[in-house]
Amino acid sequence: MAQIRFPEDFHWGAATAAYQIEGAWKDDGRGASIWDTFSHTPGKVKNGDNGDVACDSYNRYKEDIGLMKDLGITMYRFSIAWPRIFPDGTGELNLKGLEYYSNLVDELLAAGIEPVCTLYHWDLPQTLQDCGGWENRDTIDAFVAYSEIIFREFAGRIKYWITLNEPWCISFLSNYVGIHAPGNRDLQLAVTISHHLLIAHGRTVKRFRELGIEGQIGFAPNVTWLEPYSNRKEDVDACRRGVAYFLEWFMDPVLLGTYPQFMLDWFAAKGVNLEIQDGDMQDMRYSIDFIGINYYTGNVGRYKQDEGLFDYEDIDTGYAKTDFDWFICPDGFYNVLCYITQRYGNIPLLITENGACYNDEVEEGCVNDTRRIQYLKQHLIQLNRCLESGVNLIGYLTWSLLDNFEWAEGYGKRFGLIHVDFQTLTRTRKNSFYWYKEVICKSGFDL
Ligand SMILES: N=NNCCOCCOc1ccc(-c2cn(C[C@@H]3NC[C@@H](O)[C@H]3O)nn2)cc1
């Protein structure tokens, strides 16, 4: 029987985010975020769900860390809610907010779990949004100032830092597609915001270096992989645009110092231009120690004139889908990670999100989420292929530890290894929890 084995020093973990699990939306001085505003706006989130309570992890973090310890993970990725630290984004510091995360980090360290901190996972203080949000360059400096407070407070305790989670979602999904907060639908605005985000990322890395903080810092784009339906140039080019939308648009400036010209030209042809000020591109280039990679899905696609933003259409190849209606495309994981390595060199890659939405419920005390186990197995095999191919993979953090608030989908899309009853907040380990626990214990699995 074939064995899939990972290096002994490979990091195994799970990921969450503040707004999706914490709840306690007004406790201990927390200010409003754009997701509080958005989720409280009728029609924005399915079933009128919001993050007011979520998993109540703000009050139950010790229970959750006990579950992590049982799972055997060595890394836990969480995010800090900016509005808990600066309720108005800038100005008066909320010490109770800092205290909460200090207690969380100390509890993780006591459990032998390495904290991985995401500084921005979409919950912008509403006060800053009222002043233009990421469209306003002032927000860049506000983010650096907030990040500095966190760096100083957690220096020596947190060793892995992520500036931004999924800059594509922050810019395009939230300001062009418009289904995430704040819900704009303006391509020029989205492109401008993507630029400001990359400056904010770079200046934060620069501050991290200036402060001499111990540890490693990166950012965590979400990527996809699109295979051309044919080898015709129009199909190949259409897929190249579709991948670059998530990948090169964000990684090239940080790792190569320039935007991909073919994308700049494509946007310019649509009347969308970037206002690049002196120093912007230099700011983005401050070197990072790793790239966080969030991967869920890929597909086969082809050219279709005037279809969508990139004259691209997905093909329904009959691949199985998750309960999020996303194609399951494990090969895409291998292909995109090899592509990243080929394009940017052997920079360490940390899988900061990978997982599947399956809405299995508790039956007689069990959650028989065999489809999630299959998804995880398929994708871990691809990671093993990457390691065999020389990709510098340092760890895998599955999304997610807990079922949680899945943004515009509310609580109807479950990604957790642990089932959460959102009426009682009872946690139930799913079968995938036990499977993943064994993978971690054995550093792999048998096929
Ligand atoms: N022009 N473009 N059109 C594209 C068509 O858009 C339609 C909708 O697209 C998307 C794309 C991507 C996502 C998504 C969700 N997660 C899961 C979260 N990751 C961070 C963590 O918080 C998890 O909850 N990752 N990615 C959702 C919707």
PDB file of N, CA, C and O and ligand atoms in Angstrom, residues 16-17 20 77 121-122 165-166 168-169 172-173 176-177 179-180 222 245-246 294 296 309-310 324 326 353 399 404-407 415, ligand 1:
ATOM      1  N   THR A  16      -8.679  30.212  11.385  1.00  0.00           N
ATOM      2  CA  THR A  16      -9.970  30.887  11.614  1.00  0.00           C
ATOM      3  C   THR A  16      -9.743  32.382  11.373  1.00  0.00           C
ATOM      4  O   THR A  16      -8.644  32.821  11.037  1.00  0.00           O
ATOM      5  N   ALA A  17     -10.788  33.162  11.614  1.00  0.00           N
ATOM      6  CA  ALA A  17     -10.672  34.622  11.524  1.00  0.00           C
ATOM      7  C   ALA A  17     -11.615  35.254  12.526  1.00  0.00           C
ATOM      8  O   ALA A  17     -12.688  34.699  12.822  1.00  0.00           O
ATOM      9  N   GLN A  20     -15.403  35.840  11.990  1.00  0.00           N
ATOM     10  CA  GLN A  20     -16.134  34.617  11.674  1.00  0.00           C
ATOM     11  C   GLN A  20     -16.389  33.733  12.883  1.00  0.00           C
ATOM     12  O   GLN A  20     -17.299  32.889  12.840  1.00  0.00           O
ATOM     13  N   ARG A  77      -3.819  29.475  13.118  1.00  0.00           N
ATOM     14  CA  ARG A  77      -3.915  30.791  12.490  1.00  0.00           C
ATOM     15  C   ARG A  77      -5.217  31.462  12.904  1.00  0.00           C
ATOM     16  O   ARG A  77      -6.289  30.875  12.741  1.00  0.00           O
ATOM     17  N   HIS A 121      -8.062  40.637   8.425  1.00  0.00           N
ATOM     18  CA  HIS A 121      -8.921  39.626   7.804  1.00  0.00           C
ATOM     19  C   HIS A 121     -10.305  40.230   7.626  1.00  0.00           C
ATOM     20  O   HIS A 121     -11.309  39.730   8.120  1.00  0.00           O
ATOM     21  N   TRP A 122     -10.338  41.410   6.987  1.00  0.00           N
ATOM     22  CA  TRP A 122     -11.508  42.026   6.371  1.00  0.00           C
ATOM     23  C   TRP A 122     -12.373  42.913   7.267  1.00  0.00           C
ATOM     24  O   TRP A 122     -13.294  43.573   6.779  1.00  0.00           O
ATOM     25  N   ASN A 165      -5.113  39.071   4.536  1.00  0.00           N
ATOM     26  CA  ASN A 165      -5.705  37.845   4.041  1.00  0.00           C
ATOM     27  C   ASN A 165      -6.476  38.129   2.745  1.00  0.00           C
ATOM     28  O   ASN A 165      -7.359  38.983   2.717  1.00  0.00           O
ATOM     29  N   GLU A 166      -6.123  37.402   1.714  1.00  0.00           N
ATOM     30  CA  GLU A 166      -6.854  37.410   0.438  1.00  0.00           C
ATOM     31  C   GLU A 166      -7.107  38.828  -0.096  1.00  0.00           C
ATOM     32  O   GLU A 166      -8.268  39.302  -0.167  1.00  0.00           O
ATOM     33  N   TRP A 168      -7.362  39.860  -2.938  1.00  0.00           N
ATOM     34  CA  TRP A 168      -8.351  39.831  -4.023  1.00  0.00           C
ATOM     35  C   TRP A 168      -9.756  39.989  -3.456  1.00  0.00           C
ATOM     36  O   TRP A 168     -10.575  40.736  -3.959  1.00  0.00           O
ATOM     37  N   CYS A 169     -10.059  39.319  -2.366  1.00  0.00           N
ATOM     38  CA  CYS A 169     -11.392  39.437  -1.759  1.00  0.00           C
ATOM     39  C   CYS A 169     -11.608  40.847  -1.204  1.00  0.00           C
ATOM     40  O   CYS A 169     -12.697  41.418  -1.324  1.00  0.00           O
ATOM     41  N   PHE A 172     -11.361  43.209  -5.025  1.00  0.00           N
ATOM     42  CA  PHE A 172     -12.295  42.928  -6.118  1.00  0.00           C
ATOM     43  C   PHE A 172     -13.625  42.316  -5.659  1.00  0.00           C
ATOM     44  O   PHE A 172     -14.700  42.750  -6.090  1.00  0.00           O
ATOM     45  N   LEU A 173     -13.573  41.324  -4.772  1.00  0.00           N
ATOM     46  CA  LEU A 173     -14.830  40.705  -4.343  1.00  0.00           C
ATOM     47  C   LEU A 173     -15.691  41.715  -3.588  1.00  0.00           C
ATOM     48  O   LEU A 173     -16.918  41.722  -3.712  1.00  0.00           O
ATOM     49  N   TYR A 176     -15.824  45.310  -6.463  1.00  0.00           N
ATOM     50  CA  TYR A 176     -16.191  45.183  -7.892  1.00  0.00           C
ATOM     51  C   TYR A 176     -17.335  44.175  -8.048  1.00  0.00           C
ATOM     52  O   TYR A 176     -18.417  44.530  -8.500  1.00  0.00           O
ATOM     53  N   VAL A 177     -17.095  42.938  -7.560  1.00  0.00           N
ATOM     54  CA  VAL A 177     -18.173  41.945  -7.559  1.00  0.00           C
ATOM     55  C   VAL A 177     -19.269  42.399  -6.577  1.00  0.00           C
ATOM     56  O   VAL A 177     -20.453  42.294  -6.846  1.00  0.00           O
ATOM     57  N   ILE A 179     -20.106  41.422  -3.410  1.00  0.00           N
ATOM     58  CA  ILE A 179     -20.891  40.571  -2.501  1.00  0.00           C
ATOM     59  C   ILE A 179     -20.329  40.533  -1.089  1.00  0.00           C
ATOM     60  O   ILE A 179     -20.907  39.950  -0.198  1.00  0.00           O
ATOM     61  N   HIS A 180     -19.171  41.145  -0.878  1.00  0.00           N
ATOM     62  CA  HIS A 180     -18.593  41.271   0.460  1.00  0.00           C
ATOM     63  C   HIS A 180     -18.546  42.741   0.854  1.00  0.00           C
ATOM     64  O   HIS A 180     -18.651  43.631   0.002  1.00  0.00           O
ATOM     65  N   ASN A 222      -5.418  34.520  -2.087  1.00  0.00           N
ATOM     66  CA  ASN A 222      -6.150  33.324  -2.489  1.00  0.00           C
ATOM     67  C   ASN A 222      -5.947  33.153  -3.997  1.00  0.00           C
ATOM     68  O   ASN A 222      -5.998  34.119  -4.747  1.00  0.00           O
ATOM     69  N   TYR A 245      -5.555  37.403 -12.152  1.00  0.00           N
ATOM     70  CA  TYR A 245      -6.516  38.237 -11.418  1.00  0.00           C
ATOM     71  C   TYR A 245      -6.332  38.050  -9.906  1.00  0.00           C
ATOM     72  O   TYR A 245      -6.451  38.972  -9.119  1.00  0.00           O
ATOM     73  N   PHE A 246      -6.043  36.787  -9.513  1.00  0.00           N
ATOM     74  CA  PHE A 246      -5.872  36.453  -8.097  1.00  0.00           C
ATOM     75  C   PHE A 246      -4.390  36.392  -7.699  1.00  0.00           C
ATOM     76  O   PHE A 246      -4.022  36.655  -6.558  1.00  0.00           O
ATOM     77  N   ASN A 294      -3.838  30.510  -0.082  1.00  0.00           N
ATOM     78  CA  ASN A 294      -5.192  29.990   0.148  1.00  0.00           C
ATOM     79  C   ASN A 294      -5.694  29.402  -1.164  1.00  0.00           C
ATOM     80  O   ASN A 294      -5.780  30.106  -2.169  1.00  0.00           O
ATOM     81  N   TYR A 296      -8.691  26.725  -2.846  1.00  0.00           N
ATOM     82  CA  TYR A 296      -9.919  25.947  -2.685  1.00  0.00           C
ATOM     83  C   TYR A 296     -10.307  25.187  -3.937  1.00  0.00           C
ATOM     84  O   TYR A 296     -10.805  24.065  -3.882  1.00  0.00           O
ATOM     85  N   LEU A 309     -15.135  39.696 -16.918  1.00  0.00           N
ATOM     86  CA  LEU A 309     -14.130  40.763 -16.933  1.00  0.00           C
ATOM     87  C   LEU A 309     -12.970  40.463 -17.882  1.00  0.00           C
ATOM     88  O   LEU A 309     -12.311  41.362 -18.389  1.00  0.00           O
ATOM     89  N   PHE A 310     -12.752  39.149 -18.157  1.00  0.00           N
ATOM     90  CA  PHE A 310     -11.542  38.752 -18.888  1.00  0.00           C
ATOM     91  C   PHE A 310     -11.796  37.953 -20.157  1.00  0.00           C
ATOM     92  O   PHE A 310     -10.897  37.260 -20.645  1.00  0.00           O
ATOM     93  N   PHE A 324     -20.406  24.273  -1.580  1.00  0.00           N
ATOM     94  CA  PHE A 324     -20.309  25.685  -1.947  1.00  0.00           C
ATOM     95  C   PHE A 324     -20.494  25.840  -3.459  1.00  0.00           C
ATOM     96  O   PHE A 324     -20.372  26.915  -4.017  1.00  0.00           O
ATOM     97  N   TRP A 326     -18.389  24.744  -5.601  1.00  0.00           N
ATOM     98  CA  TRP A 326     -17.076  24.920  -6.200  1.00  0.00           C
ATOM     99  C   TRP A 326     -16.564  23.592  -6.739  1.00  0.00           C
ATOM    100  O   TRP A 326     -16.680  22.548  -6.056  1.00  0.00           O
ATOM    101  N   GLU A 353      -4.792  28.426   3.940  1.00  0.00           N
ATOM    102  CA  GLU A 353      -6.180  27.969   3.872  1.00  0.00           C
ATOM    103  C   GLU A 353      -6.350  26.924   2.772  1.00  0.00           C
ATOM    104  O   GLU A 353      -5.916  27.150   1.652  1.00  0.00           O
ATOM    105  N   TRP A 399      -8.628  25.142   6.383  1.00  0.00           N
ATOM    106  CA  TRP A 399      -9.772  26.007   6.696  1.00  0.00           C
ATOM    107  C   TRP A 399     -10.984  25.127   6.816  1.00  0.00           C
ATOM    108  O   TRP A 399     -11.386  24.512   5.827  1.00  0.00           O
ATOM    109  N   ASN A 404     -18.166  28.169  10.889  1.00  0.00           N
ATOM    110  CA  ASN A 404     -18.200  29.580  11.310  1.00  0.00           C
ATOM    111  C   ASN A 404     -19.006  30.420  10.335  1.00  0.00           C
ATOM    112  O   ASN A 404     -19.632  29.897   9.416  1.00  0.00           O
ATOM    113  N   PHE A 405     -18.978  31.734  10.526  1.00  0.00           N
ATOM    114  CA  PHE A 405     -19.727  32.687   9.695  1.00  0.00           C
ATOM    115  C   PHE A 405     -19.019  32.814   8.353  1.00  0.00           C
ATOM    116  O   PHE A 405     -17.958  33.435   8.277  1.00  0.00           O
ATOM    117  N   GLU A 406     -19.576  32.249   7.311  1.00  0.00           N
ATOM    118  CA  GLU A 406     -18.945  32.257   5.994  1.00  0.00           C
ATOM    119  C   GLU A 406     -19.411  33.464   5.184  1.00  0.00           C
ATOM    120  O   GLU A 406     -19.972  33.359   4.097  1.00  0.00           O
ATOM    121  N   TRP A 407     -19.168  34.654   5.754  1.00  0.00           N
ATOM    122  CA  TRP A 407     -19.389  35.916   5.077  1.00  0.00           C
ATOM    123  C   TRP A 407     -20.792  36.061   4.493  1.00  0.00           C
ATOM    124  O   TRP A 407     -21.775  35.794   5.218  1.00  0.00           O
ATOM    125  N   PHE A 415     -17.294  24.757   6.933  1.00  0.00           N
ATOM    126  CA  PHE A 415     -15.929  24.371   6.540  1.00  0.00           C
ATOM    127  C   PHE A 415     -15.166  23.686   7.671  1.00  0.00           C
ATOM    128  O   PHE A 415     -14.008  23.311   7.502  1.00  0.00           O
TER     129      PHE A 415
HETATM  130  N1  LIG B   1     -15.012  39.055 -11.204  1.00  0.00           N
HETATM  131  N2  LIG B   1     -14.958  38.001 -10.541  1.00  0.00           N
HETATM  132  N3  LIG B   1     -15.969  37.149 -10.371  1.00  0.00           N
HETATM  133  C1  LIG B   1     -15.743  35.945  -9.610  1.00  0.00           C
HETATM  134  C2  LIG B   1     -17.089  35.429  -9.144  1.00  0.00           C
HETATM  135  O1  LIG B   1     -17.280  35.849  -7.828  1.00  0.00           O
HETATM  136  C3  LIG B   1     -18.318  35.180  -7.168  1.00  0.00           C
HETATM  137  C4  LIG B   1     -17.909  34.740  -5.772  1.00  0.00           C
HETATM  138  O2  LIG B   1     -16.483  34.654  -5.681  1.00  0.00           O
HETATM  139  C5  LIG B   1     -15.913  34.181  -4.522  1.00  0.00           C
HETATM  140  C6  LIG B   1     -14.555  33.900  -4.597  1.00  0.00           C
HETATM  141  C7  LIG B   1     -13.909  33.439  -3.491  1.00  0.00           C
HETATM  142  C8  LIG B   1     -14.608  33.219  -2.302  1.00  0.00           C
HETATM  143  C9  LIG B   1     -13.874  32.680  -1.167  1.00  0.00           C
HETATM  144  C10 LIG B   1     -14.388  32.267   0.034  1.00  0.00           C
HETATM  145  N4  LIG B   1     -13.329  31.781   0.694  1.00  0.00           N
HETATM  146  C11 LIG B   1     -13.323  31.160   2.041  1.00  0.00           C
HETATM  147  C12 LIG B   1     -12.803  32.259   2.948  1.00  0.00           C
HETATM  148  N5  LIG B   1     -11.376  32.533   2.717  1.00  0.00           N
HETATM  149  C13 LIG B   1     -11.039  33.367   3.838  1.00  0.00           C
HETATM  150  C14 LIG B   1     -11.819  32.816   4.994  1.00  0.00           C
HETATM  151  O3  LIG B   1     -12.428  33.898   5.654  1.00  0.00           O
HETATM  152  C15 LIG B   1     -12.878  31.898   4.396  1.00  0.00           C
HETATM  153  O4  LIG B   1     -14.154  32.180   4.926  1.00  0.00           O
HETATM  154  N6  LIG B   1     -12.243  31.916  -0.007  1.00  0.00           N
HETATM  155  N7  LIG B   1     -12.566  32.446  -1.168  1.00  0.00           N
HETATM  156  C16 LIG B   1     -15.968  33.502  -2.228  1.00  0.00           C
HETATM  157  C17 LIG B   1     -16.625  33.977  -3.350  1.00  0.00           C
END
